[in-house]
Amino acid sequence: DIQMTQSPSSLSASVGDRVTITCRASQSINTYLNWYQQKPGKAPKLLIYATSSLHSGVPSRFSGSGSGTDFILTISSLEPEDFAIYYCQQSYIIPLTFGGGTKVEI
Amino acid sequence: EVQLVQSGAEVKKPGESLKISCKGSGYTFTNYWIGWVRQMPGKGLEWMGIIHPGDSDSKYSPSVQGRVTISADKSIRTAYLQWDSLEASDTAIYYCARHLTPVTYDALDIWGQGTMVIVSS
């Protein structure tokens, strides 16, 4: 199985901050990397697919980059509604594994 | 509106069987893979497996292979996740989710609301 490692596991930030979350795959996954946001008591929501494509309706302050084994999710200017847990997921090969999550706190 | 609606919460005893459901609407159900994702209490997301409702082709994570069965009934646009013998460690929220692109399994773009399963004696 491909292991997905996110860092940091949690971070504290303020509204307006630029935030970056890293995801590393245990082997190359090309650009088959997706990002999700989950708020307490809610189902996850797709933010970015195929490393850098913004899902419909997702604000442009979210962006993704990377290839191979190293990927980054960037929130350019944190809004109050962005405080949540973020997960990466590889869709290169089955099983489609998730990272452990990054909690973005105030 | 494209949506997945899951069955309600369940409380079961160890050793009991269970089948939870996920009904799709607003799109061509047979064209898109549907996946199941587990979230244990206070933990992250764990991919369990997927099914293609068009031909019932299914694939499983090694961590759950043999413990659960994923199935689908395309006539009623519903996917299922089933256990023959539950264990306390199956206590979790289970999400179904549709893959973004027809035919292939890529990102999960439409999620059900989740089904909480509690297994306790």
Coordinates of C-alpha atoms in Angstrom, one line a residue:
Chain A
D1 CA 0.0 0.0 0.0
I2 CA 1.1 3.6 -0.6
Q3 CA 1.5 5.5 2.7
M4 CA 0.5 9.1 2.7
T5 CA 2.1 11.3 5.4
Q6 CA 0.8 14.8 6.1
S7 CA 2.6 17.5 8.0
P8 CA 2.0 19.1 10.3
S9 CA -0.6 17.1 12.1
S10 CA -2.0 20.3 13.5
L11 CA -1.3 24.0 13.2
S12 CA -2.5 27.2 14.8
A13 CA -3.2 30.2 12.5
S14 CA -5.1 33.4 12.4
V15 CA -7.6 34.8 9.9
G16 CA -5.7 36.3 7.0
D17 CA -2.7 34.0 7.4
R18 CA -1.2 32.0 4.5
V19 CA -1.2 28.3 5.4
T20 CA 0.6 25.4 3.7
I21 CA 0.0 21.8 4.4
T22 CA 2.4 19.1 3.0
C23 CA 1.5 15.6 1.9
R24 CA 4.2 13.0 1.0
A25 CA 3.6 9.7 -0.7
S26 CA 5.8 6.6 0.0
Q27 CA 6.2 6.2 -3.7
S28 CA 5.5 8.2 -6.8
I29 CA 1.8 8.8 -7.5
N30 CA 2.3 11.1 -10.5
T31 CA -0.3 13.8 -9.9
Y32 CA -3.0 11.5 -8.6
L33 CA -3.5 13.5 -5.4
N34 CA -6.6 14.9 -4.0
W35 CA -7.4 17.2 -1.0
Y36 CA -10.5 17.2 1.2
Q37 CA -11.8 19.4 4.0
Q38 CA -13.8 18.0 6.9
K39 CA -15.6 20.0 9.6
P40 CA -16.8 18.5 12.9
G41 CA -19.8 16.3 12.4
K42 CA -19.8 16.7 8.7
A43 CA -18.9 14.6 5.7
P44 CA -15.6 15.5 3.9
K45 CA -15.7 17.8 1.0
L46 CA -13.5 17.7 -2.1
L47 CA -11.4 20.8 -2.5
I48 CA -8.8 19.9 -5.1
Y49 CA -8.3 16.9 -7.4
A50 CA -5.4 15.8 -9.6
T51 CA -3.0 17.9 -7.5
S52 CA -4.1 21.3 -8.7
S53 CA -7.6 21.3 -10.1
L54 CA -10.0 23.3 -8.0
H55 CA -13.3 21.5 -7.5
S56 CA -16.5 23.3 -8.5
G57 CA -17.6 25.9 -5.9
V58 CA -14.3 25.9 -4.0
P59 CA -12.9 29.4 -3.3
S60 CA -9.8 30.4 -5.2
R61 CA -7.8 31.0 -2.0
F62 CA -7.3 27.2 -2.1
S63 CA -4.6 25.9 -4.4
G64 CA -2.5 22.7 -4.8
S65 CA 0.8 21.9 -6.3
G66 CA 3.4 19.1 -6.5
S67 CA 4.1 15.9 -8.4
G68 CA 5.7 12.5 -7.8
T69 CA 5.9 12.2 -4.0
D70 CA 5.6 15.7 -2.6
F71 CA 2.5 17.8 -2.6
I72 CA 1.3 21.1 -1.0
L73 CA -2.1 22.5 -0.2
T74 CA -2.0 26.3 0.2
I75 CA -4.7 28.5 1.6
S76 CA -3.6 32.0 0.6
S77 CA -5.6 34.0 3.2
L78 CA -7.3 32.0 5.9
E79 CA -11.0 32.7 6.4
P80 CA -13.0 31.9 9.6
E81 CA -14.8 29.0 7.8
D82 CA -11.5 27.4 6.8
F83 CA -10.8 26.1 10.4
A84 CA -11.2 22.4 9.8
I85 CA -9.3 19.1 9.2
Y86 CA -7.6 18.6 5.8
Y87 CA -6.8 15.2 4.3
C88 CA -4.9 14.3 1.2
Q89 CA -5.6 11.1 -0.7
Q90 CA -3.8 9.3 -3.5
S91 CA -5.9 7.9 -6.3
Y92 CA -3.0 6.4 -8.2
I93 CA -3.4 2.8 -7.1
I94 CA -5.8 0.7 -5.0
P95 CA -6.1 0.8 -2.0
L96 CA -6.8 4.6 -2.3
T97 CA -5.1 5.7 0.9
F98 CA -5.6 8.9 2.9
G99 CA -3.2 10.9 4.9
G100 CA -3.6 11.2 8.6
G101 CA -5.1 14.7 8.4
T102 CA -4.0 18.2 9.4
K103 CA -6.1 20.1 11.9
V104 CA -6.1 23.9 11.3
E105 CA -7.0 25.7 14.5
I106 CA -7.4 29.2 15.5
Chain B
E1 CA -29.3 17.7 -7.6
V2 CA -26.6 15.0 -7.4
Q3 CA -26.7 13.3 -4.0
L4 CA -26.1 10.2 -2.0
V5 CA -28.4 9.4 0.9
Q6 CA -27.4 6.9 3.4
S7 CA -29.4 4.7 5.8
G8 CA -29.8 5.7 9.4
A9 CA -27.7 5.0 12.5
E10 CA -27.4 1.4 13.8
V11 CA -26.7 0.0 17.2
K12 CA -25.8 -3.7 17.1
K13 CA -24.3 -6.4 19.3
P14 CA -21.0 -8.2 18.5
G15 CA -21.6 -11.1 16.3
E16 CA -24.7 -9.6 14.6
S17 CA -25.0 -9.0 10.9
L18 CA -25.6 -5.6 9.3
K19 CA -26.2 -4.1 5.9
I20 CA -26.2 -0.3 5.4
S21 CA -27.2 1.5 2.2
C22 CA -26.4 4.4 0.0
K23 CA -28.9 5.6 -2.6
G24 CA -27.8 7.8 -5.5
S25 CA -29.9 10.3 -7.3
G26 CA -29.5 13.1 -9.9
Y27 CA -27.0 11.3 -12.1
T28 CA -26.5 8.1 -14.1
F29 CA -25.9 5.7 -11.2
T30 CA -24.3 2.9 -13.3
N31 CA -21.6 5.1 -14.7
Y32 CA -19.7 6.1 -11.6
W33 CA -17.7 4.1 -9.1
I34 CA -18.9 4.4 -5.5
G35 CA -16.5 4.1 -2.6
W36 CA -16.9 3.4 1.1
V37 CA -14.8 5.3 3.7
R38 CA -14.6 4.5 7.4
Q39 CA -14.0 7.0 10.2
M40 CA -13.5 5.6 13.6
P41 CA -14.3 7.8 16.6
G42 CA -11.9 10.7 16.7
K43 CA -9.8 9.3 13.9
G44 CA -9.0 10.0 10.3
L45 CA -10.5 8.7 7.0
E46 CA -9.8 5.1 5.9
W47 CA -10.7 3.9 2.4
M48 CA -12.4 0.6 2.5
G49 CA -13.3 -0.3 -1.1
I50 CA -15.3 0.6 -4.2
I51 CA -17.9 -0.8 -6.5
H52 CA -19.0 -0.1 -10.0
P53 CA -22.8 -0.3 -10.0
G54 CA -22.9 -1.0 -13.7
D55 CA -21.3 -4.4 -13.5
S56 CA -20.8 -4.8 -9.7
D57 CA -17.0 -5.0 -10.1
S58 CA -15.6 -4.4 -6.6
K59 CA -12.3 -3.8 -5.0
Y60 CA -11.3 -3.9 -1.4
S61 CA -8.6 -2.6 0.9
P62 CA -6.6 -5.5 2.4
S63 CA -7.5 -4.2 5.8
V64 CA -11.1 -5.1 5.4
Q65 CA -11.0 -7.8 2.7
G66 CA -13.0 -10.8 3.9
R67 CA -14.7 -8.8 6.7
V68 CA -17.1 -6.7 4.7
T69 CA -19.0 -7.1 1.4
I70 CA -19.7 -4.2 -1.0
S71 CA -22.6 -4.7 -3.3
A72 CA -25.0 -2.7 -5.5
D73 CA -28.5 -3.0 -6.9
K74 CA -28.6 -0.8 -10.0
S75 CA -32.3 -1.2 -10.4
I76 CA -32.9 0.8 -7.2
R77 CA -29.7 2.9 -7.5
T78 CA -28.4 1.7 -4.2
A79 CA -25.0 0.5 -3.0
Y80 CA -24.5 -1.5 0.2
L81 CA -21.9 -2.3 2.8
Q82 CA -22.4 -5.5 4.7
W83 CA -21.0 -7.4 7.7
D84 CA -21.8 -11.0 8.6
S85 CA -20.4 -10.7 12.1
L86 CA -19.8 -7.4 13.7
E87 CA -17.0 -6.6 16.1
A88 CA -16.7 -3.8 18.6
S89 CA -13.9 -2.4 16.4
D90 CA -16.4 -1.8 13.6
T91 CA -17.8 1.1 15.6
A92 CA -17.4 4.0 13.3
I93 CA -19.1 6.4 10.9
Y94 CA -19.3 5.0 7.4
Y95 CA -19.5 7.3 4.4
C96 CA -20.3 6.4 0.8
A97 CA -18.9 8.7 -1.8
R98 CA -19.1 8.9 -5.6
H99 CA -16.0 9.2 -7.7
L100 CA -15.6 12.4 -9.7
T101 CA -15.2 10.9 -13.2
P102 CA -17.2 8.3 -15.0
V103 CA -15.5 4.9 -15.5
T104 CA -12.4 5.7 -13.3
Y105 CA -11.8 5.9 -9.6
D106 CA -10.2 9.2 -8.9
A107 CA -11.3 11.9 -6.4
L108 CA -14.5 11.5 -4.3
D109 CA -16.7 14.4 -5.2
I110 CA -20.2 13.6 -3.8
W111 CA -20.5 12.2 -0.2
G112 CA -23.3 10.7 1.7
Q113 CA -24.2 12.1 5.1
G114 CA -22.6 9.2 6.9
T115 CA -24.0 6.2 8.8
M116 CA -23.0 5.8 12.4
V117 CA -22.6 2.2 13.4
I118 CA -22.2 1.3 17.1
V119 CA -21.3 -2.2 18.1
S120 CA -21.5 -2.8 21.8
S121 CA -22.6 -5.7 24.1

